[in-house]
PDB file of C-alpha atoms in Angstrom:
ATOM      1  CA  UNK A 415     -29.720 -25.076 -19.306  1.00  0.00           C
ATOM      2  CA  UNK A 416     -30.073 -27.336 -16.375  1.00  0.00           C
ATOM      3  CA  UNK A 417     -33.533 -26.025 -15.183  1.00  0.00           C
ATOM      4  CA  UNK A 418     -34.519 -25.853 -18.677  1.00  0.00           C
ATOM      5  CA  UNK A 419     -33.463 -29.674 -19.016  1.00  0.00           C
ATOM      6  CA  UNK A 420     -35.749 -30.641 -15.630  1.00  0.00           C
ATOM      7  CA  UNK A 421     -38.539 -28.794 -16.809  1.00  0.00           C
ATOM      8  CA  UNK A 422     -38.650 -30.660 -20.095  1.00  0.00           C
ATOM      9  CA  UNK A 423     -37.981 -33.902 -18.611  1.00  0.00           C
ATOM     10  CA  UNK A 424     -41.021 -32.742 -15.675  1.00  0.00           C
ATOM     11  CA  UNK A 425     -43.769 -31.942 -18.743  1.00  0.00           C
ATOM     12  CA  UNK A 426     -43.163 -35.461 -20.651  1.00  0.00           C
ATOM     13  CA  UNK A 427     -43.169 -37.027 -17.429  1.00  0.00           C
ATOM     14  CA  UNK A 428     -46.519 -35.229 -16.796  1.00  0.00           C
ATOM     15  CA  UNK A 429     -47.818 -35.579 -19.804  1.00  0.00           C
ATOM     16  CA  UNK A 430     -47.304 -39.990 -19.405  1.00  0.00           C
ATOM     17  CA  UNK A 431     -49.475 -38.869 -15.990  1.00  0.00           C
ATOM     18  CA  UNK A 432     -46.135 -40.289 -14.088  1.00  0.00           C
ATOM     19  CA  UNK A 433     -44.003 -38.281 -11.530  1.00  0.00           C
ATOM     20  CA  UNK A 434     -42.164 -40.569  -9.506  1.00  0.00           C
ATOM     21  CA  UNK A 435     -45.391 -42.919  -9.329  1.00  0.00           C
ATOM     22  CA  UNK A 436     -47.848 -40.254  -9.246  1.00  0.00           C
ATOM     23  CA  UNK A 437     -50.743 -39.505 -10.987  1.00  0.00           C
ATOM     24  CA  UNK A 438     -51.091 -35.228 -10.923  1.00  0.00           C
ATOM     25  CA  UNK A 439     -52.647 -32.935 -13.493  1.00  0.00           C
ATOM     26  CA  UNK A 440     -50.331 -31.098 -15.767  1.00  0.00           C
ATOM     27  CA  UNK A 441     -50.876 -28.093 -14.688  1.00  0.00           C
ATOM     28  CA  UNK A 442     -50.486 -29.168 -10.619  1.00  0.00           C
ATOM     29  CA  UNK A 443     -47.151 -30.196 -11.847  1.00  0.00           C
ATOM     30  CA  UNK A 444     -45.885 -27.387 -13.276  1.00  0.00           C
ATOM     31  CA  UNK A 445     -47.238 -25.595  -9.960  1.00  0.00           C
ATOM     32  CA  UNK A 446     -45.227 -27.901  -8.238  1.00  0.00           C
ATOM     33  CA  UNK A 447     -41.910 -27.298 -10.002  1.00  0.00           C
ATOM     34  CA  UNK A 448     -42.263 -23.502  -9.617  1.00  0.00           C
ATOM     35  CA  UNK A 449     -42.548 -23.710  -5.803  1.00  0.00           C
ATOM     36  CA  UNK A 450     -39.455 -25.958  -5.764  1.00  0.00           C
ATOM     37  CA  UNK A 451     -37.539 -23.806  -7.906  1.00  0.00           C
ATOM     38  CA  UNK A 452     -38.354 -20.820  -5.432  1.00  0.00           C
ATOM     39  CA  UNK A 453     -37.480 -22.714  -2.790  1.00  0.00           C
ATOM     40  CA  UNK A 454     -33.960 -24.117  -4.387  1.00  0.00           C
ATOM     41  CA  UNK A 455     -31.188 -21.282  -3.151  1.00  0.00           C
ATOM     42  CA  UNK A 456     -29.463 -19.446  -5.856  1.00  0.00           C
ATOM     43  CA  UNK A 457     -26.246 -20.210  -6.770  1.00  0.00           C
ATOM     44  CA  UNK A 458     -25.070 -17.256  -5.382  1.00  0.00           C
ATOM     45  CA  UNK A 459     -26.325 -17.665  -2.177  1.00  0.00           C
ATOM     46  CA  UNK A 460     -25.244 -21.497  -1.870  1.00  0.00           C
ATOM     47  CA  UNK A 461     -21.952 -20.143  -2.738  1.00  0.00           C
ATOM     48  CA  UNK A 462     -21.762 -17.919   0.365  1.00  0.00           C
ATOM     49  CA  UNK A 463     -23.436 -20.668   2.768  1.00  0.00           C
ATOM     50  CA  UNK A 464     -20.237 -22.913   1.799  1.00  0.00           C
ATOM     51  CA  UNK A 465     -17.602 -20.297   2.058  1.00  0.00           C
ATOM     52  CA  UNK A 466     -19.397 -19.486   5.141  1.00  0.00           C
ATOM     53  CA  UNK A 467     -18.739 -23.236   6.677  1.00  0.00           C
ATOM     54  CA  UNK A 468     -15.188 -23.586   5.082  1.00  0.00           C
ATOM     55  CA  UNK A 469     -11.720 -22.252   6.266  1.00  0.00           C
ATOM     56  CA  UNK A 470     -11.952 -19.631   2.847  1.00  0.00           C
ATOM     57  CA  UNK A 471     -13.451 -16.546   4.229  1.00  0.00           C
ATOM     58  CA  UNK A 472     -11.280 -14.378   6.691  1.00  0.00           C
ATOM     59  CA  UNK A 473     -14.025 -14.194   9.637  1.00  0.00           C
ATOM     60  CA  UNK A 474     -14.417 -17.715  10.084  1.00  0.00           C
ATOM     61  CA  UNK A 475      -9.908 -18.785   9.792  1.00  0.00           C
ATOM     62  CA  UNK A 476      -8.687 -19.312  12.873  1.00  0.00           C
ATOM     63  CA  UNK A 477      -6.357 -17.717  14.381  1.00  0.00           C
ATOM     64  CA  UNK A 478      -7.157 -14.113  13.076  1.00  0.00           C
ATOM     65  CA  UNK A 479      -5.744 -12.434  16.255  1.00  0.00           C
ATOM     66  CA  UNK A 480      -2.305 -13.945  15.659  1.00  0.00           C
ATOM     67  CA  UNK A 481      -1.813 -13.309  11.570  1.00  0.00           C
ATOM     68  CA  UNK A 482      -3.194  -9.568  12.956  1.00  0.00           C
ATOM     69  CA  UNK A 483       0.085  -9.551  15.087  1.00  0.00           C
ATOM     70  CA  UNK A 484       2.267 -11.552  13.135  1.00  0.00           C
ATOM     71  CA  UNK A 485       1.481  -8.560   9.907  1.00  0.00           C
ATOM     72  CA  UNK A 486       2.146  -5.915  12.147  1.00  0.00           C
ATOM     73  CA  UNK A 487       5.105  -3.637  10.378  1.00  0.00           C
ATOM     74  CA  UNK A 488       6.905  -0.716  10.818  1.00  0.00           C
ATOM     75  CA  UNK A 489       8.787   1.706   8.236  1.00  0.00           C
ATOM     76  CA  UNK A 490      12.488   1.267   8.891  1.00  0.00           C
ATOM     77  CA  UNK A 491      13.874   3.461   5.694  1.00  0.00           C
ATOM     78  CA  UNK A 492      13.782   3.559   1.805  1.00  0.00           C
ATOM     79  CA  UNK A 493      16.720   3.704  -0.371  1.00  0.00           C
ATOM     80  CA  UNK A 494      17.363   6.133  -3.314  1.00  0.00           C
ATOM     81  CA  UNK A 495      19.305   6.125  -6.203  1.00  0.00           C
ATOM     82  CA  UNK A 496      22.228   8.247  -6.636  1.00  0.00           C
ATOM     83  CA  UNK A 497      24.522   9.457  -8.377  1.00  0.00           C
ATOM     84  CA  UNK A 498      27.694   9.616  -6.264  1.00  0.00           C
ATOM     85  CA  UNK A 499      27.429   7.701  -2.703  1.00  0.00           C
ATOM     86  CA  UNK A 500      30.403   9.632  -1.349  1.00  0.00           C
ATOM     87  CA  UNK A 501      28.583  13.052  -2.268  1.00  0.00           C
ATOM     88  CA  UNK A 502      25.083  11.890  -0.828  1.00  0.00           C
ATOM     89  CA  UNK A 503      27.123  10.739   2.436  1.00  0.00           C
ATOM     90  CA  UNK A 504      28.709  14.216   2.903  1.00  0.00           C
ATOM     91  CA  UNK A 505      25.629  15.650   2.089  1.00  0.00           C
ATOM     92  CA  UNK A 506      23.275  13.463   4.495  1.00  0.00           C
ATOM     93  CA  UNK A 507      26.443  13.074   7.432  1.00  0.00           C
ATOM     94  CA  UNK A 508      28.391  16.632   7.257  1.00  0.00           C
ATOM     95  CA  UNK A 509      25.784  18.711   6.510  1.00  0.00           C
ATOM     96  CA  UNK A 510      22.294  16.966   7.870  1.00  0.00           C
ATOM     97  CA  UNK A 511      24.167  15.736  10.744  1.00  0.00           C
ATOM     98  CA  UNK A 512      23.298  12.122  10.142  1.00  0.00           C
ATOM     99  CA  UNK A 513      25.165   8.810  10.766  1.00  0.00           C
ATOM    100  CA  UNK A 514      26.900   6.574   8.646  1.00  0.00           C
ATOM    101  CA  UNK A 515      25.147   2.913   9.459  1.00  0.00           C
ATOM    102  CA  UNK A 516      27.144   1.023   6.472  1.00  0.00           C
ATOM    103  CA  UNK A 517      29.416   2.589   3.894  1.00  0.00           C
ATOM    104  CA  UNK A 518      30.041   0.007   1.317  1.00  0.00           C
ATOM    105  CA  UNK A 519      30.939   3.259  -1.241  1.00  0.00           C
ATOM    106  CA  UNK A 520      31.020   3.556  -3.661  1.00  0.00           C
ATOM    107  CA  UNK A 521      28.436   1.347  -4.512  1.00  0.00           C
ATOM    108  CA  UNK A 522      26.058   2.000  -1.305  1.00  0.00           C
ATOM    109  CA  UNK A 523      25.905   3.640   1.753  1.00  0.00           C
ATOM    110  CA  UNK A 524      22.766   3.377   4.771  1.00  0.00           C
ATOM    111  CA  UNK A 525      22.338   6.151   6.720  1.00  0.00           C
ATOM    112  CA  UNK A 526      20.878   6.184  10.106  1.00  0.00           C
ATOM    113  CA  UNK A 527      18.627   9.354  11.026  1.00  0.00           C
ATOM    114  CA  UNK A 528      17.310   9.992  14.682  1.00  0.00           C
ATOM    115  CA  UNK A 529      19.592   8.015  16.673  1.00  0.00           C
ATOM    116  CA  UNK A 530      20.130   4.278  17.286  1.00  0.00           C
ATOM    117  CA  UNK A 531      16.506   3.851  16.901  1.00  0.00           C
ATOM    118  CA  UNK A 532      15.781   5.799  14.173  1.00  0.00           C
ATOM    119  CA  UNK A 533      15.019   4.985  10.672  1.00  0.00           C
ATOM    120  CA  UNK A 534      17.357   4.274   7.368  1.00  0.00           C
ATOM    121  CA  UNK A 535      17.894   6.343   3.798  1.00  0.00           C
ATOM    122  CA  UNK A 536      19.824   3.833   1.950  1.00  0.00           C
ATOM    123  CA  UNK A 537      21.780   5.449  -0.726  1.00  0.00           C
ATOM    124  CA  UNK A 538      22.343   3.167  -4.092  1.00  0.00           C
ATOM    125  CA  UNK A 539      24.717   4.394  -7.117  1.00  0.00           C
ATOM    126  CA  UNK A 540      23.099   4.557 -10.180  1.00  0.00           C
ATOM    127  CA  UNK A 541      23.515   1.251 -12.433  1.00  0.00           C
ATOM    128  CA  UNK A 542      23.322   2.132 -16.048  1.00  0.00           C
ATOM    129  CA  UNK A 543      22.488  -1.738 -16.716  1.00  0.00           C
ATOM    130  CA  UNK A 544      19.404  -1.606 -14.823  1.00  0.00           C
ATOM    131  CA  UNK A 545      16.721  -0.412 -17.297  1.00  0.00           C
ATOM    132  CA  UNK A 546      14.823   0.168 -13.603  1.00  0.00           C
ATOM    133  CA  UNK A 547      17.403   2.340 -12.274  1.00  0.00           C
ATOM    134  CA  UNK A 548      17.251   6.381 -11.470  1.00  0.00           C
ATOM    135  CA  UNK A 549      19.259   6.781 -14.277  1.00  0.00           C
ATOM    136  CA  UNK A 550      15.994   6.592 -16.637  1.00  0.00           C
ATOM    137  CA  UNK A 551      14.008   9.350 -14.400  1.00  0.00           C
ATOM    138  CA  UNK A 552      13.608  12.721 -14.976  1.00  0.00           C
ATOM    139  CA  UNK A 553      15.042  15.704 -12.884  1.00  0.00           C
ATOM    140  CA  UNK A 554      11.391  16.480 -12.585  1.00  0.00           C
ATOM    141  CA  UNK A 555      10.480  12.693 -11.012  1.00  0.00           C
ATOM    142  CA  UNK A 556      13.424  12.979  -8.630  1.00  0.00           C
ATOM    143  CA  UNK A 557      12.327  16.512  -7.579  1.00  0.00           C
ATOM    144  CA  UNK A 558       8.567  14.998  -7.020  1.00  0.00           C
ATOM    145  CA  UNK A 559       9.965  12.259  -4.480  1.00  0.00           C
ATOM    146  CA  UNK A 560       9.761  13.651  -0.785  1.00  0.00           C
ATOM    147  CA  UNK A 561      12.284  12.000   2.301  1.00  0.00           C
ATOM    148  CA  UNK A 562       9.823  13.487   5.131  1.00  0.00           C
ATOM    149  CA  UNK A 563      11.230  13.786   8.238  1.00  0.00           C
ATOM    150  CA  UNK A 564       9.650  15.528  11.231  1.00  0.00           C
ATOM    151  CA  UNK A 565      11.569  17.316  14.717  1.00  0.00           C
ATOM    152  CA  UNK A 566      10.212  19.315  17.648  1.00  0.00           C
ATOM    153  CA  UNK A 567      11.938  22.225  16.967  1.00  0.00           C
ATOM    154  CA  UNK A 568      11.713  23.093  13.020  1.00  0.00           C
ATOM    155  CA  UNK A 569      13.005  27.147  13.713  1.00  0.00           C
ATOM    156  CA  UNK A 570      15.992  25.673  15.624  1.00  0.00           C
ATOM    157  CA  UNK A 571      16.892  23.017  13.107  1.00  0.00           C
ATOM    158  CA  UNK A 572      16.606  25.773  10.529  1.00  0.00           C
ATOM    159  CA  UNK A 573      19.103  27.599  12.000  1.00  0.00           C
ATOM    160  CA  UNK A 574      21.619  25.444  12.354  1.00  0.00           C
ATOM    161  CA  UNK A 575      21.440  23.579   9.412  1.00  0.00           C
ATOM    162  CA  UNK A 576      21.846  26.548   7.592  1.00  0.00           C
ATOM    163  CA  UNK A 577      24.793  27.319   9.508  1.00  0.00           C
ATOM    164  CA  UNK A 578      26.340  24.044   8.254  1.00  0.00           C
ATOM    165  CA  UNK A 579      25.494  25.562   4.599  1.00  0.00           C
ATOM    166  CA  UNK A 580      21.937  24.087   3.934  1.00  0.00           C
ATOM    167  CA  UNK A 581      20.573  25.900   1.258  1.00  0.00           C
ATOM    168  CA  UNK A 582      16.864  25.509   1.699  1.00  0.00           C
ATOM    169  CA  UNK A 583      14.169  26.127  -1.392  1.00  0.00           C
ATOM    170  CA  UNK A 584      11.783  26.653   1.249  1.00  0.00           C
ATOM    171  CA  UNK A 585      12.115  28.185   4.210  1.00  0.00           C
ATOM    172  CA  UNK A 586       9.858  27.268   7.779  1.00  0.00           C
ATOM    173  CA  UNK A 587       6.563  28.070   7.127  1.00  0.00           C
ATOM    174  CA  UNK A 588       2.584  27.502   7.661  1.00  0.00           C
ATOM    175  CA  UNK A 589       0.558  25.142   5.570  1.00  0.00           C
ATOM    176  CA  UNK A 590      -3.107  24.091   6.826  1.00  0.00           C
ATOM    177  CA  UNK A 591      -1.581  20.609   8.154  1.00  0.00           C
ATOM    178  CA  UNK A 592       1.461  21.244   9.658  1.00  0.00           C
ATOM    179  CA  UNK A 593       4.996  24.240   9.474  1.00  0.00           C
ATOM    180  CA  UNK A 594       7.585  22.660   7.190  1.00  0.00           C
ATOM    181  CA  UNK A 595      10.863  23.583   5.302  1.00  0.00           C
ATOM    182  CA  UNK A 596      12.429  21.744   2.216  1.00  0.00           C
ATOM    183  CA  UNK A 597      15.455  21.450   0.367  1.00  0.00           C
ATOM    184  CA  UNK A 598      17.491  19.362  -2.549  1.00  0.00           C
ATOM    185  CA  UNK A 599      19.777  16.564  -1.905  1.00  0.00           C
ATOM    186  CA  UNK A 600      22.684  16.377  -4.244  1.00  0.00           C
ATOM    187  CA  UNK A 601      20.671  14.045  -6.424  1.00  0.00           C
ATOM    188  CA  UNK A 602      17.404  16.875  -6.589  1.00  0.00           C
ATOM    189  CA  UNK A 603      15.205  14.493  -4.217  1.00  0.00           C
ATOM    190  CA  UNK A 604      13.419  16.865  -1.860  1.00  0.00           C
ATOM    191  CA  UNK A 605      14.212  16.254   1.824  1.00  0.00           C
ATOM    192  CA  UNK A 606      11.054  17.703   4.233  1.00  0.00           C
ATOM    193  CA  UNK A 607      10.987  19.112   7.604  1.00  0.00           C
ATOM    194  CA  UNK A 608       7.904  19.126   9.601  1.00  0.00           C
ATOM    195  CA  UNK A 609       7.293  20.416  13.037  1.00  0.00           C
ATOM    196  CA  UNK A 610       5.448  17.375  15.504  1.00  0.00           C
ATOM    197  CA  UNK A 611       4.490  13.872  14.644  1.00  0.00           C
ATOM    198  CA  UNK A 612       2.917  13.801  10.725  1.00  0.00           C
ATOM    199  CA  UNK A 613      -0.599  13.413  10.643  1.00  0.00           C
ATOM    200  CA  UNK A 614      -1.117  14.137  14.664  1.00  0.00           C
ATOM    201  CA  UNK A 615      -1.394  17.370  14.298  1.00  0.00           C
ATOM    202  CA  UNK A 616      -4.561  17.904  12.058  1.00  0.00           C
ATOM    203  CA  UNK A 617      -6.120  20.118  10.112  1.00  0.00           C
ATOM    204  CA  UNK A 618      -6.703  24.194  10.869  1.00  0.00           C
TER     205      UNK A 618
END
């Protein structure tokens, strides 16, 4: 609407023989406005010049390198809901072999897997108030959630955990990524096994 507005306003002015004092031809005018509208930038692009000399775009905010550090994260642990935090602990501790971080039962638990520096499973009861709880999921939605956890010797792990009466639903074996085993917490969430570091190991 604007350029329509200017173009108007450029023709009566031409017509009157007057552009800003000047005497031109009509149709030297209109020649005249069609070069400077080529030569105006497009909104779009006068959009980007001024992003491009304000603090709004990412390449040009200082102090990049330090918000790159400062977002840096690692994956400590998740939590799951359960049903009985004194079952998932003898579960997880007696039979897994795993530590007890915090036992607040029987409202929570945090287990501690690897070691000092390993990572968390938090284990939360089940609150019938929350509409978001575990309560509202399906044996079939718990079943599709995988804990993955990796060692260096899946065979020997086998063994012994099945000596501590793990009963897996899959035993060690091949898959084109990586040699795995699974089986069901108290709660059916599936708890993996892999052999190696996931996603180091690549595709064969």
């Amino acid at each position: 609407m604007e350029i329509e507005g200017l173009l108007l306003a450029w023709k009566v002015r031409t017509i009157h023989g007057e552009i800003f004092g000047l005497r031109r031809p009509i149709t030297e005018n209109i020649l005249c406005l069609a070069e400077d509208r080529q030569k105006r930038p497009k909104v779009g692009s006068l959009l980007d010049a001024l992003l491009e000399d304000s603090d709004m775009t990412t390449g040009n905010r200082k102090g990049d390198s330090e918000v790159a550090r400062i977002t840096d994260v690692r994956l400590e642990g998740l939590t799951l809901r359960v049903a009985d935090v004194w079952r998932s602990i003898e579960f997880y501790c007696n039979k897994l072999g795993f530590a007890v971080e915090i036992n607040k039962a029987p409202q929570f638990a945090m287990i501690r897997v690897g070691g000092p520096t390993g990572g968390t499973i938090g284990l939360l009861v089940h609150d019938s108030r929350d509409p978001l709880g575990s309560k509202s999921t399906t044996p079939r939605q718990r079943a599709g959630i995988h804990v993955e956890l990796t060692t260096d010797h899946l065979d020997a792990l086998y063994e012994q955990l099945k000596a501590q009466g793990v009963e897996f639903f899959e035993r060690p074996h091949e898959e084109p990524w990586e040699r795995s085993m699974r089986v069901h917490d108290p709660d059916r969430y599936t708890i993996e096994f892999s052999e190696g570091r996931r996603g180091h190991r690549g595709a064969t």
